[in-house]
PDB file of C-alpha atoms and ligand atoms in Angstrom:
ATOM      1  CA  MET J   1    -113.465  77.875  59.458  1.00 37.00           C
ATOM      2  CA  ARG J   2    -116.772  77.176  57.744  1.00 41.00           C
ATOM      3  CA  THR J   3    -117.800  73.523  57.419  1.00 40.00           C
ATOM      4  CA  GLN J   4    -120.524  73.825  54.813  1.00 45.00           C
ATOM      5  CA  LYS J   5    -120.221  70.335  53.413  1.00 49.00           C
ATOM      6  CA  LYS J   6    -120.515  68.654  56.822  1.00 48.00           C
ATOM      7  CA  ASN J   7    -123.517  70.750  57.805  1.00 61.00           C
ATOM      8  CA  LYS J   8    -125.466  69.975  54.680  1.00 73.00           C
ATOM      9  CA  THR J   9    -128.695  68.061  55.016  1.00 74.00           C
ATOM     10  CA  LYS J  10    -130.958  66.395  52.481  1.00 75.00           C
ATOM     11  CA  ASN J  11    -132.894  69.630  52.084  1.00 85.00           C
ATOM     12  CA  SER J  12    -129.954  72.007  51.848  1.00 92.00           C
ATOM     13  CA  PRO J  13    -130.180  74.408  48.918  1.00 97.00           C
ATOM     14  CA  LEU J  14    -127.989  73.476  45.959  1.00 98.00           C
ATOM     15  CA  ILE J  15    -125.684  75.970  44.261  1.00 98.00           C
ATOM     16  CA  VAL J  16    -125.396  75.092  40.579  1.00 98.00           C
ATOM     17  CA  PRO J  17    -122.947  77.214  38.548  1.00 98.00           C
ATOM     18  CA  SER J  18    -123.619  77.318  34.804  1.00 98.00           C
ATOM     19  CA  LEU J  19    -120.588  76.528  32.653  1.00 98.00           C
ATOM     20  CA  LEU J  20    -121.885  78.921  30.001  1.00 98.00           C
ATOM     21  CA  SER J  21    -120.198  81.786  31.869  1.00 98.00           C
ATOM     22  CA  ALA J  22    -116.876  79.962  32.335  1.00 98.00           C
ATOM     23  CA  ASN J  23    -113.717  80.763  30.401  1.00 97.00           C
ATOM     24  CA  PHE J  24    -113.806  78.132  27.639  1.00 97.00           C
ATOM     25  CA  ALA J  25    -110.085  78.503  26.952  1.00 98.00           C
ATOM     26  CA  TYR J  26    -109.396  76.922  30.366  1.00 98.00           C
ATOM     27  CA  LEU J  27    -112.342  74.598  30.707  1.00 97.00           C
ATOM     28  CA  ALA J  28    -110.708  71.831  32.764  1.00 98.00           C
ATOM     29  CA  ASP J  29    -109.271  74.374  35.217  1.00 98.00           C
ATOM     30  CA  GLU J  30    -112.623  76.136  35.416  1.00 98.00           C
ATOM     31  CA  VAL J  31    -114.458  72.909  36.278  1.00 98.00           C
ATOM     32  CA  LYS J  32    -111.901  71.962  38.919  1.00 98.00           C
ATOM     33  CA  GLU J  33    -111.947  75.448  40.396  1.00 98.00           C
ATOM     34  CA  ILE J  34    -115.729  75.542  40.738  1.00 98.00           C
ATOM     35  CA  GLU J  35    -115.728  72.165  42.493  1.00 98.00           C
ATOM     36  CA  GLN J  36    -113.071  73.432  44.914  1.00 98.00           C
ATOM     37  CA  ALA J  37    -115.095  76.607  45.392  1.00 98.00           C
ATOM     38  CA  GLY J  38    -117.969  74.580  46.859  1.00 98.00           C
ATOM     39  CA  ALA J  39    -120.436  74.123  43.988  1.00 98.00           C
ATOM     40  CA  ASP J  40    -123.001  71.336  44.481  1.00 98.00           C
ATOM     41  CA  TRP J  41    -123.689  70.487  40.818  1.00 98.00           C
ATOM     42  CA  LEU J  42    -122.402  71.665  37.443  1.00 98.00           C
ATOM     43  CA  HIS J  43    -125.023  73.025  35.004  1.00 98.00           C
ATOM     44  CA  LEU J  44    -124.475  72.515  31.274  1.00 98.00           C
ATOM     45  CA  ASP J  45    -126.627  74.463  28.834  1.00 98.00           C
ATOM     46  CA  ILE J  46    -127.121  72.389  25.699  1.00 98.00           C
ATOM     47  CA  MET J  47    -128.301  74.668  22.874  1.00 98.00           C
ATOM     48  CA  ASP J  48    -128.932  73.634  19.273  1.00 98.00           C
ATOM     49  CA  GLY J  49    -129.423  76.913  17.401  1.00 98.00           C
ATOM     50  CA  HIS J  50    -133.074  75.932  16.698  1.00 98.00           C
ATOM     51  CA  PHE J  51    -134.994  75.659  19.946  1.00 98.00           C
ATOM     52  CA  VAL J  52    -132.915  78.632  21.102  1.00 98.00           C
ATOM     53  CA  PRO J  53    -130.909  81.040  18.949  1.00 97.00           C
ATOM     54  CA  TYR J  54    -127.480  80.036  20.227  1.00 97.00           C
ATOM     55  CA  LEU J  55    -125.266  76.955  19.898  1.00 98.00           C
ATOM     56  CA  THR J  56    -123.209  75.412  22.702  1.00 98.00           C
ATOM     57  CA  PHE J  57    -122.094  71.953  23.850  1.00 96.00           C
ATOM     58  CA  GLY J  58    -122.741  68.366  22.788  1.00 98.00           C
ATOM     59  CA  PRO J  59    -122.292  65.022  24.568  1.00 98.00           C
ATOM     60  CA  GLY J  60    -118.573  65.117  23.724  1.00 98.00           C
ATOM     61  CA  LEU J  61    -118.066  67.896  26.222  1.00 98.00           C
ATOM     62  CA  VAL J  62    -119.872  65.950  28.952  1.00 98.00           C
ATOM     63  CA  GLU J  63    -117.666  62.959  28.202  1.00 98.00           C
ATOM     64  CA  ALA J  64    -114.544  65.119  28.374  1.00 98.00           C
ATOM     65  CA  ILE J  65    -115.287  66.666  31.755  1.00 98.00           C
ATOM     66  CA  ARG J  66    -116.825  63.560  33.369  1.00 98.00           C
ATOM     67  CA  PRO J  67    -113.463  62.137  34.516  1.00 98.00           C
ATOM     68  CA  ILE J  68    -112.190  65.413  35.959  1.00 98.00           C
ATOM     69  CA  THR J  69    -115.004  66.172  38.415  1.00 98.00           C
ATOM     70  CA  LYS J  70    -117.115  64.406  41.002  1.00 98.00           C
ATOM     71  CA  LEU J  71    -119.842  67.036  40.706  1.00 98.00           C
ATOM     72  CA  PRO J  72    -123.187  65.789  39.410  1.00 98.00           C
ATOM     73  CA  ILE J  73    -123.593  67.011  35.821  1.00 98.00           C
ATOM     74  CA  ASP J  74    -126.917  68.757  35.264  1.00 99.00           C
ATOM     75  CA  CYS J  75    -127.709  68.856  31.529  1.00 99.00           C
ATOM     76  CA  HIS J  76    -130.326  71.412  30.499  1.00 99.00           C
ATOM     77  CA  LEU J  77    -131.397  70.454  26.985  1.00 98.00           C
ATOM     78  CA  MET J  78    -132.604  73.472  25.011  1.00 98.00           C
ATOM     79  CA  VAL J  79    -132.920  71.537  21.768  1.00 98.00           C
ATOM     80  CA  ASP J  80    -135.599  70.478  19.324  1.00 98.00           C
ATOM     81  CA  ARG J  81    -136.225  66.729  19.345  1.00 98.00           C
ATOM     82  CA  PRO J  82    -134.496  66.054  22.699  1.00 98.00           C
ATOM     83  CA  GLU J  83    -135.489  62.386  22.195  1.00 98.00           C
ATOM     84  CA  ASP J  84    -132.651  62.157  19.639  1.00 98.00           C
ATOM     85  CA  TRP J  85    -130.070  63.155  22.254  1.00 98.00           C
ATOM     86  CA  ILE J  86    -130.887  61.754  25.676  1.00 98.00           C
ATOM     87  CA  GLU J  87    -129.088  58.459  25.159  1.00 98.00           C
ATOM     88  CA  SER J  88    -125.854  60.159  24.063  1.00 98.00           C
ATOM     89  CA  PHE J  89    -125.916  62.485  27.058  1.00 99.00           C
ATOM     90  CA  ALA J  90    -126.660  59.637  29.459  1.00 98.00           C
ATOM     91  CA  ARG J  91    -123.805  57.536  28.051  1.00 98.00           C
ATOM     92  CA  ALA J  92    -121.469  60.536  28.219  1.00 98.00           C
ATOM     93  CA  GLY J  93    -122.033  60.757  31.986  1.00 98.00           C
ATOM     94  CA  ALA J  94    -124.896  63.166  32.624  1.00 98.00           C
ATOM     95  CA  ASN J  95    -126.599  62.683  36.009  1.00 98.00           C
ATOM     96  CA  TRP J  96    -129.601  64.938  35.495  1.00 99.00           C
ATOM     97  CA  ILE J  97    -131.251  65.503  32.103  1.00 99.00           C
ATOM     98  CA  THR J  98    -133.863  68.230  31.844  1.00 99.00           C
ATOM     99  CA  VAL J  99    -136.022  68.732  28.757  1.00 99.00           C
ATOM    100  CA  HIS J 100    -138.440  71.529  27.887  1.00 98.00           C
ATOM    101  CA  VAL J 101    -142.183  70.888  27.659  1.00 98.00           C
ATOM    102  CA  GLU J 102    -142.150  73.144  24.575  1.00 98.00           C
ATOM    103  CA  SER J 103    -139.604  70.974  22.760  1.00 98.00           C
ATOM    104  CA  THR J 104    -141.208  67.537  22.475  1.00 97.00           C
ATOM    105  CA  ARG J 105    -144.514  65.799  21.702  1.00 96.00           C
ATOM    106  CA  HIS J 106    -144.315  62.736  23.928  1.00 98.00           C
ATOM    107  CA  LEU J 107    -143.081  64.184  27.159  1.00 98.00           C
ATOM    108  CA  ASN J 108    -144.255  61.388  29.432  1.00 98.00           C
ATOM    109  CA  ARG J 109    -142.442  58.724  27.396  1.00 98.00           C
ATOM    110  CA  LEU J 110    -139.295  60.841  27.160  1.00 98.00           C
ATOM    111  CA  LEU J 111    -139.101  61.384  30.922  1.00 98.00           C
ATOM    112  CA  GLN J 112    -139.451  57.660  31.545  1.00 98.00           C
ATOM    113  CA  GLN J 113    -136.726  56.933  28.988  1.00 98.00           C
ATOM    114  CA  ILE J 114    -134.378  59.336  30.762  1.00 98.00           C
ATOM    115  CA  ARG J 115    -134.954  57.423  33.995  1.00 98.00           C
ATOM    116  CA  GLU J 116    -134.438  54.066  32.266  1.00 98.00           C
ATOM    117  CA  LEU J 117    -131.092  55.390  31.029  1.00 98.00           C
ATOM    118  CA  GLY J 118    -130.063  55.817  34.669  1.00 98.00           C
ATOM    119  CA  CYS J 119    -130.446  59.604  34.890  1.00 98.00           C
ATOM    120  CA  HIS J 120    -132.730  61.837  36.906  1.00 98.00           C
ATOM    121  CA  PRO J 121    -135.440  63.268  34.627  1.00 98.00           C
ATOM    122  CA  GLY J 122    -136.237  66.970  34.789  1.00 99.00           C
ATOM    123  CA  VAL J 123    -138.735  69.163  32.994  1.00 99.00           C
ATOM    124  CA  SER J 124    -138.495  72.864  32.242  1.00 99.00           C
ATOM    125  CA  ILE J 125    -140.882  75.642  31.249  1.00 98.00           C
ATOM    126  CA  ASN J 126    -140.075  78.917  29.500  1.00 98.00           C
ATOM    127  CA  PRO J 127    -141.242  82.226  30.981  1.00 98.00           C
ATOM    128  CA  GLY J 128    -144.178  82.277  28.523  1.00 98.00           C
ATOM    129  CA  THR J 129    -145.398  78.790  29.433  1.00 98.00           C
ATOM    130  CA  SER J 130    -148.003  78.239  32.125  1.00 98.00           C
ATOM    131  CA  VAL J 131    -147.351  75.952  35.088  1.00 98.00           C
ATOM    132  CA  SER J 132    -150.543  74.106  34.058  1.00 98.00           C
ATOM    133  CA  HIS J 133    -148.403  72.310  31.436  1.00 98.00           C
ATOM    134  CA  LEU J 134    -146.670  70.508  34.301  1.00 98.00           C
ATOM    135  CA  GLU J 135    -149.765  69.113  35.963  1.00 97.00           C
ATOM    136  CA  GLU J 136    -149.817  65.682  34.335  1.00 97.00           C
ATOM    137  CA  ILE J 137    -146.115  64.895  34.578  1.00 98.00           C
ATOM    138  CA  LEU J 138    -145.166  65.828  38.136  1.00 98.00           C
ATOM    139  CA  ASP J 139    -145.244  62.179  39.199  1.00 98.00           C
ATOM    140  CA  PHE J 140    -142.597  61.350  36.596  1.00 98.00           C
ATOM    141  CA  VAL J 141    -139.903  63.938  37.308  1.00 98.00           C
ATOM    142  CA  ASP J 142    -137.142  64.424  39.856  1.00 98.00           C
ATOM    143  CA  LEU J 143    -136.765  68.100  39.007  1.00 98.00           C
ATOM    144  CA  VAL J 144    -138.787  71.047  37.687  1.00 98.00           C
ATOM    145  CA  LEU J 145    -136.668  73.815  36.184  1.00 99.00           C
ATOM    146  CA  VAL J 146    -138.315  77.227  36.074  1.00 98.00           C
ATOM    147  CA  MET J 147    -136.714  79.395  33.391  1.00 98.00           C
ATOM    148  CA  SER J 148    -136.502  82.925  34.758  1.00 98.00           C
ATOM    149  CA  VAL J 149    -135.205  84.322  31.439  1.00 98.00           C
ATOM    150  CA  ASN J 150    -136.034  83.384  27.873  1.00 98.00           C
ATOM    151  CA  PRO J 151    -133.467  80.667  27.245  1.00 98.00           C
ATOM    152  CA  GLY J 152    -130.586  81.146  24.865  1.00 97.00           C
ATOM    153  CA  PHE J 153    -128.065  83.400  26.560  1.00 96.00           C
ATOM    154  CA  GLY J 154    -126.434  84.070  29.897  1.00 96.00           C
ATOM    155  CA  GLY J 155    -126.434  87.479  31.538  1.00 96.00           C
ATOM    156  CA  GLN J 156    -130.099  88.392  30.998  1.00 97.00           C
ATOM    157  CA  LYS J 157    -132.432  90.109  33.443  1.00 97.00           C
ATOM    158  CA  PHE J 158    -134.572  87.974  35.794  1.00 98.00           C
ATOM    159  CA  VAL J 159    -138.210  87.859  34.607  1.00 97.00           C
ATOM    160  CA  ASN J 160    -140.266  88.872  37.620  1.00 91.00           C
ATOM    161  CA  GLY J 161    -143.291  86.591  37.192  1.00 95.00           C
ATOM    162  CA  SER J 162    -140.931  83.660  37.812  1.00 98.00           C
ATOM    163  CA  LEU J 163    -141.282  84.019  41.582  1.00 98.00           C
ATOM    164  CA  GLU J 164    -145.055  83.522  41.355  1.00 98.00           C
ATOM    165  CA  LYS J 165    -144.467  80.463  39.180  1.00 98.00           C
ATOM    166  CA  VAL J 166    -142.175  78.943  41.782  1.00 98.00           C
ATOM    167  CA  LYS J 167    -144.845  79.507  44.444  1.00 98.00           C
ATOM    168  CA  LYS J 168    -147.480  77.798  42.302  1.00 98.00           C
ATOM    169  CA  ILE J 169    -145.225  74.801  41.582  1.00 98.00           C
ATOM    170  CA  ALA J 170    -144.312  74.512  45.259  1.00 98.00           C
ATOM    171  CA  LYS J 171    -148.048  74.249  45.982  1.00 98.00           C
ATOM    172  CA  MET J 172    -148.561  71.697  43.206  1.00 98.00           C
ATOM    173  CA  ARG J 173    -145.694  69.635  44.646  1.00 97.00           C
ATOM    174  CA  ALA J 174    -147.971  68.414  47.444  1.00 96.00           C
ATOM    175  CA  GLY J 175    -145.372  66.171  49.075  1.00 95.00           C
ATOM    176  CA  ARG J 176    -143.836  64.827  45.870  1.00 98.00           C
ATOM    177  CA  PRO J 177    -140.056  64.486  46.084  1.00 97.00           C
ATOM    178  CA  PHE J 178    -139.025  66.518  42.998  1.00 98.00           C
ATOM    179  CA  LEU J 179    -136.692  69.494  43.338  1.00 98.00           C
ATOM    180  CA  ILE J 180    -137.474  72.983  42.077  1.00 98.00           C
ATOM    181  CA  GLU J 181    -134.603  74.605  40.177  1.00 98.00           C
ATOM    182  CA  ILE J 182    -134.464  78.226  39.012  1.00 98.00           C
ATOM    183  CA  ASP J 183    -132.332  79.323  36.062  1.00 98.00           C
ATOM    184  CA  GLY J 184    -131.677  82.690  34.470  1.00 98.00           C
ATOM    185  CA  GLY J 185    -130.700  86.092  35.817  1.00 98.00           C
ATOM    186  CA  VAL J 186    -130.391  84.713  39.354  1.00 98.00           C
ATOM    187  CA  SER J 187    -128.357  87.020  41.589  1.00 97.00           C
ATOM    188  CA  LEU J 188    -127.871  87.698  45.280  1.00 97.00           C
ATOM    189  CA  ASP J 189    -130.878  90.032  45.097  1.00 93.00           C
ATOM    190  CA  HIS J 190    -133.334  87.176  44.522  1.00 91.00           C
ATOM    191  CA  VAL J 191    -132.033  84.106  46.266  1.00 97.00           C
ATOM    192  CA  SER J 192    -133.545  84.582  49.705  1.00 96.00           C
ATOM    193  CA  VAL J 193    -137.077  85.233  48.467  1.00 97.00           C
ATOM    194  CA  LEU J 194    -136.762  82.377  45.945  1.00 98.00           C
ATOM    195  CA  ARG J 195    -135.656  79.998  48.685  1.00 97.00           C
ATOM    196  CA  ASN J 196    -138.633  80.980  50.820  1.00 97.00           C
ATOM    197  CA  ALA J 197    -140.898  80.352  47.828  1.00 97.00           C
ATOM    198  CA  GLY J 198    -139.604  76.774  47.522  1.00 97.00           C
ATOM    199  CA  VAL J 199    -136.509  76.765  45.295  1.00 98.00           C
ATOM    200  CA  ASP J 200    -134.062  73.923  46.008  1.00 98.00           C
ATOM    201  CA  ALA J 201    -131.445  74.449  43.289  1.00 98.00           C
ATOM    202  CA  PHE J 202    -130.058  77.808  42.151  1.00 98.00           C
ATOM    203  CA  VAL J 203    -128.433  77.939  38.708  1.00 98.00           C
ATOM    204  CA  ALA J 204    -126.156  80.935  38.227  1.00 98.00           C
ATOM    205  CA  GLY J 205    -123.869  81.810  35.338  1.00 98.00           C
ATOM    206  CA  SER J 206    -122.841  85.460  35.514  1.00 98.00           C
ATOM    207  CA  ALA J 207    -123.341  85.681  39.283  1.00 98.00           C
ATOM    208  CA  ILE J 208    -120.868  82.831  39.969  1.00 98.00           C
ATOM    209  CA  PHE J 209    -118.715  81.724  37.010  1.00 95.00           C
ATOM    210  CA  GLY J 210    -118.766  85.309  35.781  1.00 94.00           C
ATOM    211  CA  GLN J 211    -117.135  86.485  39.029  1.00 97.00           C
ATOM    212  CA  LYS J 212    -113.422  86.674  39.618  1.00 96.00           C
ATOM    213  CA  ASN J 213    -113.613  85.020  43.034  1.00 98.00           C
ATOM    214  CA  ARG J 214    -115.997  82.097  42.614  1.00 98.00           C
ATOM    215  CA  LYS J 215    -115.509  80.784  46.138  1.00 98.00           C
ATOM    216  CA  ASP J 216    -116.538  84.101  47.557  1.00 98.00           C
ATOM    217  CA  ALA J 217    -119.518  84.275  45.158  1.00 98.00           C
ATOM    218  CA  ILE J 218    -120.765  80.844  46.293  1.00 98.00           C
ATOM    219  CA  ARG J 219    -120.266  81.728  49.947  1.00 98.00           C
ATOM    220  CA  LYS J 220    -122.294  84.925  49.460  1.00 97.00           C
ATOM    221  CA  PHE J 221    -125.074  82.906  47.790  1.00 97.00           C
ATOM    222  CA  ARG J 222    -125.224  80.550  50.753  1.00 97.00           C
ATOM    223  CA  ASP J 223    -125.149  83.389  53.257  1.00 96.00           C
ATOM    224  CA  ARG J 224    -127.942  85.244  51.469  1.00 96.00           C
ATOM    225  CA  ILE J 225    -130.065  82.118  51.109  1.00 95.00           C
ATOM    226  CA  GLY J 226    -129.775  81.733  54.834  1.00 86.00           C
ATOM    227  CA  GLU J 227    -127.639  78.647  55.059  1.00 57.00           C
ATOM    228  CA  GLY J 228    -124.591  80.561  56.204  1.00 40.00           C
TER     229      GLY J 228
HETATM  230  C1  DX5 P   1    -129.921  80.462  29.731  1.00 61.71           C
HETATM  231  C2  DX5 P   1    -129.311  79.292  30.451  1.00 61.71           C
HETATM  232  C3  DX5 P   1    -128.768  79.591  31.792  1.00 61.71           C
HETATM  233  C4  DX5 P   1    -127.629  80.594  31.810  1.00 61.71           C
HETATM  234  C5  DX5 P   1    -127.788  81.354  33.083  1.00 61.71           C
HETATM  235  O1  DX5 P   1    -130.561  80.012  28.593  1.00 61.71           O
HETATM  236  O2  DX5 P   1    -130.266  78.249  30.609  1.00 61.71           O
HETATM  237  O3  DX5 P   1    -128.361  78.404  32.479  1.00 61.71           O
HETATM  238  O4  DX5 P   1    -126.357  80.028  31.779  1.00 61.71           O
HETATM  239  O5  DX5 P   1    -126.898  82.409  33.076  1.00 61.71           O
HETATM  240  P1  DX5 P   1    -127.147  83.696  33.990  1.00 61.71           P
HETATM  241  O6  DX5 P   1    -127.127  83.214  35.406  1.00 61.71           O
HETATM  242  O7  DX5 P   1    -126.008  84.576  33.640  1.00 61.71           O
HETATM  243  O8  DX5 P   1    -128.488  84.272  33.603  1.00 61.71           O
HETATM  244 ZN1   ZN P   2    -129.670  76.456  31.947  1.00 61.71          ZN
END
């Protein structure tokens, strides 16, 4: 019998299923099932229909699922003016709040506010944004999220240049404690090479929540990453 949880160390890779690919008609069951299946965090894609073309969840959903899971809730804000929303998400029970460099003017202040609200601040870049935009804020984040698709929808194809971006950010990390998270089109085909490049947290919608047997999907992720 596998004892994944016990064997985990501080640097173990994190498997982070994205709720966007869950069955919304059974949300509570879906959240409980993914926790049982061995997920490390739960990823929530917050979309406003402006920064990205689609519309998803608000703080009310975070508040609703907070009492039913112990999993850290990883909120990925794909919204214009994220500064208007961070407090509501923090109060609702988010643990990690990630904002896009493309979405706000005063990024440094915003990241510090997220921390003051008791959450881990993260920053994300779209596929078309250079890693150079991260240079000045790496001391202020706990997480860098590399978008490996253009944000807005699940089930898209992994953008290949994303691997090179991860390598560059891993170099820029230079001993800082932030995690590197990858999100978009992540499948079993990429995870091993991404891990070797420096990825700590793997977000997956279709490849985990989209599968019938989520436990098996997570186990395969871990095996392929090399933790199994
Ligand atoms: C896309 C979202 C992703 C999405 C990933 O804008 O940020 O988190 O749920 O879904 P897959 O893994 O299906 O690409
Ligand atoms: Zn996401």
